[in-house]
Short mmCIF file of N, CA and C in Angstrom, two decimals:
data_model
loop_
_atom_site.label_atom_id
_atom_site.label_comp_id
_atom_site.label_asym_id
_atom_site.label_seq_id
_atom_site.Cartn_x
_atom_site.Cartn_y
_atom_site.Cartn_z
N UNK A 253 169.95 190.65 251.22
CA UNK A 253 168.78 190.13 251.90
C UNK A 253 168.95 190.37 253.39
N UNK A 254 167.86 190.60 253.98
CA UNK A 254 167.94 190.79 255.41
C UNK A 254 167.38 189.56 256.12
N UNK A 255 167.40 189.63 257.41
CA UNK A 255 167.04 188.48 258.22
C UNK A 255 165.56 188.15 258.09
N UNK A 256 164.70 189.14 257.95
CA UNK A 256 163.27 188.90 257.82
C UNK A 256 162.95 188.14 256.53
N UNK A 257 163.65 188.51 255.47
CA UNK A 257 163.42 187.80 254.20
C UNK A 257 163.88 186.34 254.30
N UNK A 258 164.97 186.10 255.00
CA UNK A 258 165.46 184.75 255.16
C UNK A 258 164.50 183.91 255.99
N UNK A 259 163.94 184.50 257.05
CA UNK A 259 162.98 183.77 257.86
C UNK A 259 161.72 183.44 257.07
N UNK A 260 161.28 184.38 256.27
CA UNK A 260 160.09 184.17 255.46
C UNK A 260 160.36 183.08 254.42
N UNK A 261 161.57 183.09 253.86
CA UNK A 261 161.94 182.10 252.86
C UNK A 261 162.01 180.70 253.48
N UNK A 262 162.54 180.62 254.69
CA UNK A 262 162.66 179.31 255.33
C UNK A 262 161.31 178.75 255.74
N UNK A 263 160.34 179.63 256.01
CA UNK A 263 159.01 179.16 256.37
C UNK A 263 158.26 178.66 255.15
N UNK A 264 158.52 179.26 254.00
CA UNK A 264 157.80 178.83 252.80
C UNK A 264 158.34 177.51 252.26
N UNK A 265 159.61 177.26 252.50
CA UNK A 265 160.19 176.00 252.05
C UNK A 265 159.96 174.99 253.15
N UNK A 266 159.23 173.97 252.83
CA UNK A 266 158.96 172.93 253.81
C UNK A 266 160.07 171.89 253.75
N UNK A 267 160.87 171.90 254.75
CA UNK A 267 161.96 170.94 254.83
C UNK A 267 161.56 169.88 255.83
N UNK A 268 161.47 168.66 255.35
CA UNK A 268 161.13 167.54 256.22
C UNK A 268 162.43 166.98 256.80
N UNK A 269 162.59 167.03 258.13
CA UNK A 269 163.83 166.55 258.71
C UNK A 269 164.10 165.08 258.45
N UNK A 270 163.05 164.27 258.26
CA UNK A 270 163.26 162.85 258.00
C UNK A 270 163.68 162.61 256.55
N UNK A 271 163.42 163.58 255.66
CA UNK A 271 163.76 163.42 254.25
C UNK A 271 165.26 163.58 254.02
N UNK A 272 165.90 164.39 254.84
CA UNK A 272 167.34 164.55 254.67
C UNK A 272 168.03 163.39 255.35
N UNK A 273 168.81 162.69 254.60
CA UNK A 273 169.49 161.54 255.18
C UNK A 273 171.00 161.80 255.17
N UNK A 274 171.60 161.40 256.21
CA UNK A 274 173.04 161.51 256.33
C UNK A 274 173.64 160.27 255.67
N UNK A 275 174.58 160.47 254.77
CA UNK A 275 175.14 159.29 254.10
C UNK A 275 175.81 158.37 255.12
N UNK A 276 175.60 157.08 254.88
CA UNK A 276 176.19 156.11 255.79
C UNK A 276 177.70 156.10 255.59
N UNK A 277 178.41 155.88 256.65
CA UNK A 277 179.86 155.84 256.56
C UNK A 277 180.30 154.52 255.93
N UNK A 278 181.37 154.60 255.19
CA UNK A 278 181.94 153.40 254.58
C UNK A 278 182.64 152.62 255.67
N UNK A 279 182.45 151.30 255.65
CA UNK A 279 183.06 150.49 256.69
C UNK A 279 184.59 150.52 256.51
N UNK A 280 185.32 150.55 257.61
CA UNK A 280 186.78 150.61 257.51
C UNK A 280 187.37 149.39 256.81
N UNK A 281 186.73 148.25 256.96
CA UNK A 281 187.25 147.03 256.33
C UNK A 281 187.15 147.14 254.81
N UNK A 282 186.06 147.64 254.31
CA UNK A 282 185.89 147.82 252.86
C UNK A 282 186.87 148.82 252.30
N UNK A 283 187.16 149.87 253.05
CA UNK A 283 188.13 150.87 252.60
C UNK A 283 189.53 150.31 252.52
N UNK A 284 189.90 149.49 253.50
CA UNK A 284 191.23 148.89 253.51
C UNK A 284 191.38 147.91 252.37
N UNK A 285 190.36 147.09 252.15
CA UNK A 285 190.41 146.12 251.05
C UNK A 285 190.49 146.86 249.72
N UNK A 286 189.75 147.93 249.59
CA UNK A 286 189.78 148.73 248.37
C UNK A 286 191.14 149.33 248.09
N UNK A 287 191.88 149.66 249.13
CA UNK A 287 193.22 150.22 248.94
C UNK A 287 194.26 149.13 248.71
N UNK A 288 194.12 147.99 249.37
CA UNK A 288 195.12 146.93 249.27
C UNK A 288 194.99 146.10 248.00
N UNK A 289 193.81 146.01 247.43
CA UNK A 289 193.60 145.19 246.25
C UNK A 289 194.49 145.61 245.07
N UNK A 290 194.59 146.88 244.72
CA UNK A 290 195.49 147.25 243.61
C UNK A 290 196.96 146.98 243.93
N UNK A 291 197.36 147.15 245.18
CA UNK A 291 198.75 146.89 245.55
C UNK A 291 199.06 145.40 245.42
N UNK A 292 198.15 144.55 245.87
CA UNK A 292 198.34 143.10 245.74
C UNK A 292 198.37 142.70 244.27
N UNK A 293 197.53 143.32 243.46
CA UNK A 293 197.51 143.01 242.03
C UNK A 293 198.83 143.42 241.38
N UNK A 294 199.40 144.55 241.75
CA UNK A 294 200.69 144.98 241.19
C UNK A 294 201.81 144.03 241.60
N UNK A 295 201.80 143.60 242.84
CA UNK A 295 202.83 142.66 243.30
C UNK A 295 202.72 141.35 242.52
N UNK A 296 201.51 140.88 242.29
CA UNK A 296 201.32 139.64 241.52
C UNK A 296 201.82 139.80 240.09
N UNK A 297 201.55 140.93 239.48
CA UNK A 297 202.02 141.17 238.11
C UNK A 297 203.54 141.20 238.08
N UNK A 298 204.18 141.91 239.02
CA UNK A 298 205.64 141.94 239.07
C UNK A 298 206.21 140.55 239.27
N UNK A 299 205.59 139.75 240.11
CA UNK A 299 206.09 138.41 240.37
C UNK A 299 206.06 137.57 239.10
N UNK A 300 204.93 137.56 238.41
CA UNK A 300 204.79 136.69 237.25
C UNK A 300 205.51 137.22 236.01
N UNK A 301 205.73 138.52 235.90
CA UNK A 301 206.39 139.06 234.72
C UNK A 301 207.89 139.28 234.90
N UNK A 302 208.35 139.47 236.13
CA UNK A 302 209.77 139.80 236.34
C UNK A 302 210.47 138.79 237.22
N UNK A 303 209.99 138.57 238.42
CA UNK A 303 210.71 137.77 239.40
C UNK A 303 210.74 136.29 239.02
N UNK A 304 209.62 135.72 238.68
CA UNK A 304 209.56 134.28 238.38
C UNK A 304 210.40 133.90 237.16
N UNK A 305 210.30 134.61 236.02
CA UNK A 305 211.16 134.25 234.89
C UNK A 305 212.65 134.41 235.19
N UNK A 306 213.01 135.41 235.98
CA UNK A 306 214.42 135.60 236.33
C UNK A 306 214.93 134.45 237.20
N UNK A 307 214.11 133.99 238.11
CA UNK A 307 214.49 132.84 238.95
C UNK A 307 214.67 131.58 238.11
N UNK A 308 213.76 131.36 237.15
CA UNK A 308 213.87 130.19 236.28
C UNK A 308 215.14 130.26 235.45
N UNK A 309 215.46 131.45 234.95
CA UNK A 309 216.66 131.62 234.14
C UNK A 309 217.91 131.37 234.96
N UNK A 310 217.98 131.93 236.16
CA UNK A 310 219.17 131.73 236.99
C UNK A 310 219.30 130.28 237.45
N UNK A 311 218.19 129.60 237.67
CA UNK A 311 218.23 128.18 238.04
C UNK A 311 218.77 127.36 236.88
N UNK A 312 218.36 127.67 235.66
CA UNK A 312 218.83 126.96 234.48
C UNK A 312 220.33 127.18 234.27
N UNK A 313 220.81 128.40 234.47
CA UNK A 313 222.24 128.70 234.33
C UNK A 313 223.04 127.97 235.40
N UNK A 314 222.54 127.94 236.63
CA UNK A 314 223.24 127.23 237.70
C UNK A 314 223.34 125.75 237.41
N UNK A 315 222.27 125.15 236.89
CA UNK A 315 222.30 123.74 236.53
C UNK A 315 223.32 123.48 235.42
N UNK A 316 223.39 124.38 234.44
CA UNK A 316 224.34 124.24 233.34
C UNK A 316 225.77 124.32 233.87
N UNK A 317 226.05 125.26 234.76
CA UNK A 317 227.40 125.41 235.31
C UNK A 317 227.78 124.22 236.19
N UNK A 318 226.82 123.66 236.89
CA UNK A 318 227.10 122.51 237.75
C UNK A 318 227.32 121.23 236.95
N UNK A 319 226.79 121.17 235.73
CA UNK A 319 226.90 119.95 234.94
C UNK A 319 228.08 119.97 233.96
N UNK A 320 228.96 120.97 234.04
CA UNK A 320 230.12 121.02 233.15
C UNK A 320 231.06 119.86 233.44
N UNK A 321 231.67 119.34 232.38
CA UNK A 321 232.62 118.25 232.55
C UNK A 321 233.75 118.42 231.54
N UNK A 322 234.85 117.74 231.77
CA UNK A 322 236.00 117.81 230.89
C UNK A 322 235.60 117.29 229.52
N UNK A 323 236.00 118.04 228.50
CA UNK A 323 235.68 117.66 227.12
C UNK A 323 234.51 118.43 226.55
N UNK A 324 233.76 119.15 227.36
CA UNK A 324 232.65 119.95 226.86
C UNK A 324 233.18 121.11 226.04
N UNK A 325 232.49 121.42 224.98
CA UNK A 325 232.81 122.58 224.15
C UNK A 325 231.94 123.73 224.65
N UNK A 326 232.56 124.85 225.03
CA UNK A 326 231.80 125.95 225.63
C UNK A 326 232.08 127.26 224.90
N UNK A 327 231.24 128.25 225.21
CA UNK A 327 231.44 129.61 224.73
C UNK A 327 231.38 130.52 225.96
N UNK A 328 232.36 131.42 226.09
CA UNK A 328 232.37 132.34 227.24
C UNK A 328 231.54 133.57 226.92
N UNK A 329 231.30 134.39 227.92
CA UNK A 329 230.53 135.61 227.70
C UNK A 329 231.31 136.62 226.85
N UNK A 330 232.62 136.41 226.71
CA UNK A 330 233.44 137.25 225.85
C UNK A 330 233.50 136.75 224.42
N UNK A 331 232.86 135.60 224.13
CA UNK A 331 232.82 135.08 222.78
C UNK A 331 233.96 134.13 222.45
N UNK A 332 234.68 133.65 223.44
CA UNK A 332 235.78 132.72 223.21
C UNK A 332 235.24 131.30 223.26
N UNK A 333 235.51 130.54 222.20
CA UNK A 333 235.11 129.13 222.15
C UNK A 333 236.30 128.28 222.57
N UNK A 334 236.04 127.29 223.36
CA UNK A 334 237.11 126.42 223.80
C UNK A 334 236.57 125.10 224.31
N UNK A 335 237.52 124.19 224.59
CA UNK A 335 237.18 122.88 225.13
C UNK A 335 237.71 122.81 226.56
N UNK A 336 236.88 122.34 227.46
CA UNK A 336 237.27 122.26 228.87
C UNK A 336 238.31 121.16 229.04
N UNK A 337 239.46 121.54 229.66
CA UNK A 337 240.51 120.56 229.94
C UNK A 337 240.66 120.31 231.43
N UNK A 338 240.13 121.20 232.25
CA UNK A 338 240.23 121.02 233.69
C UNK A 338 239.18 121.84 234.41
N UNK A 339 238.71 121.30 235.52
CA UNK A 339 237.68 121.98 236.32
C UNK A 339 238.21 122.24 237.72
N UNK A 340 237.94 123.40 238.21
CA UNK A 340 238.19 123.74 239.61
C UNK A 340 236.87 124.23 240.20
N UNK A 341 236.94 124.58 241.48
CA UNK A 341 235.70 125.00 242.14
C UNK A 341 235.12 126.27 241.52
N UNK A 342 235.95 127.27 241.26
CA UNK A 342 235.45 128.54 240.75
C UNK A 342 236.07 128.95 239.42
N UNK A 343 236.89 128.10 238.80
CA UNK A 343 237.48 128.43 237.51
C UNK A 343 237.55 127.18 236.63
N UNK A 344 237.79 127.44 235.36
CA UNK A 344 237.81 126.36 234.37
C UNK A 344 239.02 126.57 233.46
N UNK A 345 239.73 125.50 233.13
CA UNK A 345 240.83 125.56 232.19
C UNK A 345 240.30 125.18 230.82
N UNK A 346 240.67 125.99 229.82
CA UNK A 346 240.20 125.78 228.46
C UNK A 346 241.36 125.56 227.52
N UNK A 347 241.14 124.78 226.49
CA UNK A 347 242.05 124.67 225.35
C UNK A 347 241.40 125.43 224.22
N UNK A 348 242.12 126.45 223.69
CA UNK A 348 241.54 127.35 222.71
C UNK A 348 242.38 127.34 221.44
N UNK A 349 241.73 127.33 220.29
CA UNK A 349 242.41 127.45 219.00
C UNK A 349 243.02 126.14 218.52
N UNK A 350 243.72 126.24 217.37
CA UNK A 350 244.33 125.05 216.75
C UNK A 350 245.49 124.53 217.57
N UNK A 351 246.22 125.43 218.22
CA UNK A 351 247.38 125.01 219.00
C UNK A 351 247.01 124.62 220.43
N UNK A 352 245.76 124.59 220.74
CA UNK A 352 245.27 124.25 222.08
C UNK A 352 245.93 125.12 223.15
N UNK A 353 245.91 126.42 222.93
CA UNK A 353 246.43 127.35 223.93
C UNK A 353 245.58 127.25 225.18
N UNK A 354 246.21 127.21 226.32
CA UNK A 354 245.47 127.04 227.58
C UNK A 354 245.10 128.38 228.18
N UNK A 355 243.87 128.46 228.65
CA UNK A 355 243.34 129.65 229.31
C UNK A 355 242.64 129.21 230.58
N UNK A 356 242.61 130.11 231.53
CA UNK A 356 241.83 129.88 232.74
C UNK A 356 240.78 130.99 232.79
N UNK A 357 239.52 130.59 232.90
CA UNK A 357 238.42 131.55 232.98
C UNK A 357 237.57 131.24 234.20
N UNK A 358 236.87 132.24 234.67
CA UNK A 358 235.98 132.05 235.81
C UNK A 358 234.78 131.20 235.38
N UNK A 359 234.29 130.41 236.29
CA UNK A 359 233.16 129.53 235.98
C UNK A 359 231.92 130.35 235.60
N UNK A 360 231.71 131.48 236.26
CA UNK A 360 230.52 132.29 235.97
C UNK A 360 230.59 132.93 234.59
N UNK A 361 231.77 132.93 233.95
CA UNK A 361 231.93 133.56 232.64
C UNK A 361 231.54 132.64 231.49
N UNK A 362 231.03 131.46 231.78
CA UNK A 362 230.60 130.53 230.74
C UNK A 362 229.18 130.90 230.33
N UNK A 363 229.00 131.18 229.05
CA UNK A 363 227.67 131.52 228.54
C UNK A 363 226.83 130.28 228.31
N UNK A 364 227.39 129.32 227.55
CA UNK A 364 226.63 128.11 227.27
C UNK A 364 227.55 126.98 226.82
N UNK A 365 227.01 125.79 226.82
CA UNK A 365 227.71 124.61 226.33
C UNK A 365 227.24 124.40 224.90
N UNK A 366 228.20 124.31 223.98
CA UNK A 366 227.87 124.14 222.57
C UNK A 366 227.55 122.68 222.28
N UNK A 367 226.47 122.47 221.58
CA UNK A 367 226.06 121.12 221.21
C UNK A 367 226.72 120.69 219.91
N UNK A 368 227.06 121.67 219.06
CA UNK A 368 227.67 121.36 217.77
C UNK A 368 229.07 121.94 217.74
N UNK A 369 229.88 121.46 216.82
CA UNK A 369 231.23 121.99 216.68
C UNK A 369 231.16 123.33 215.98
N UNK A 370 232.13 124.20 216.23
CA UNK A 370 232.14 125.55 215.69
C UNK A 370 233.13 125.61 214.54
N UNK A 371 232.71 126.21 213.43
CA UNK A 371 233.59 126.35 212.30
C UNK A 371 234.09 127.78 212.24
N UNK A 372 235.38 127.95 211.89
CA UNK A 372 235.97 129.27 211.79
C UNK A 372 236.83 129.30 210.54
N UNK A 373 236.52 130.17 209.63
CA UNK A 373 237.26 130.30 208.36
C UNK A 373 237.31 128.97 207.62
N UNK A 374 236.21 128.31 207.52
CA UNK A 374 236.07 127.05 206.77
C UNK A 374 236.86 125.90 207.36
N UNK A 375 237.44 126.09 208.53
CA UNK A 375 238.17 125.01 209.17
C UNK A 375 237.48 124.65 210.47
N UNK A 376 237.46 123.40 210.74
CA UNK A 376 236.78 122.89 211.93
C UNK A 376 237.65 123.07 213.16
N UNK A 377 237.11 123.69 214.19
CA UNK A 377 237.81 123.83 215.46
C UNK A 377 237.36 122.71 216.37
N UNK A 378 238.28 122.00 216.91
CA UNK A 378 237.93 120.89 217.77
C UNK A 378 238.24 121.22 219.20
#
């Protein structure tokens, strides 16, 4: 096409300058909120699904370790059952087995306090 054809074409097409509208710009505040909303939602999901339950669990374990007393029957993270015979700041003395063999374990190595007595080979361990 040459220039004369283009001029003729532009004259035949009536373009109303008021009909063409320039899209309005998005406000910067709306754009920022639109970007931050998914990030805030992800942080909330992580908090309620991961962080909060972990804090509750660690608080419960800390309370259990702080409430240990002599005579409690415990299980260590290694699976050793014993009775507490002595408490120190960071370790615990245990009596283990029928002969009450003495062991010293770290306080953090206590899994739980047993509410019931443990039976081993049909014999009661005290």
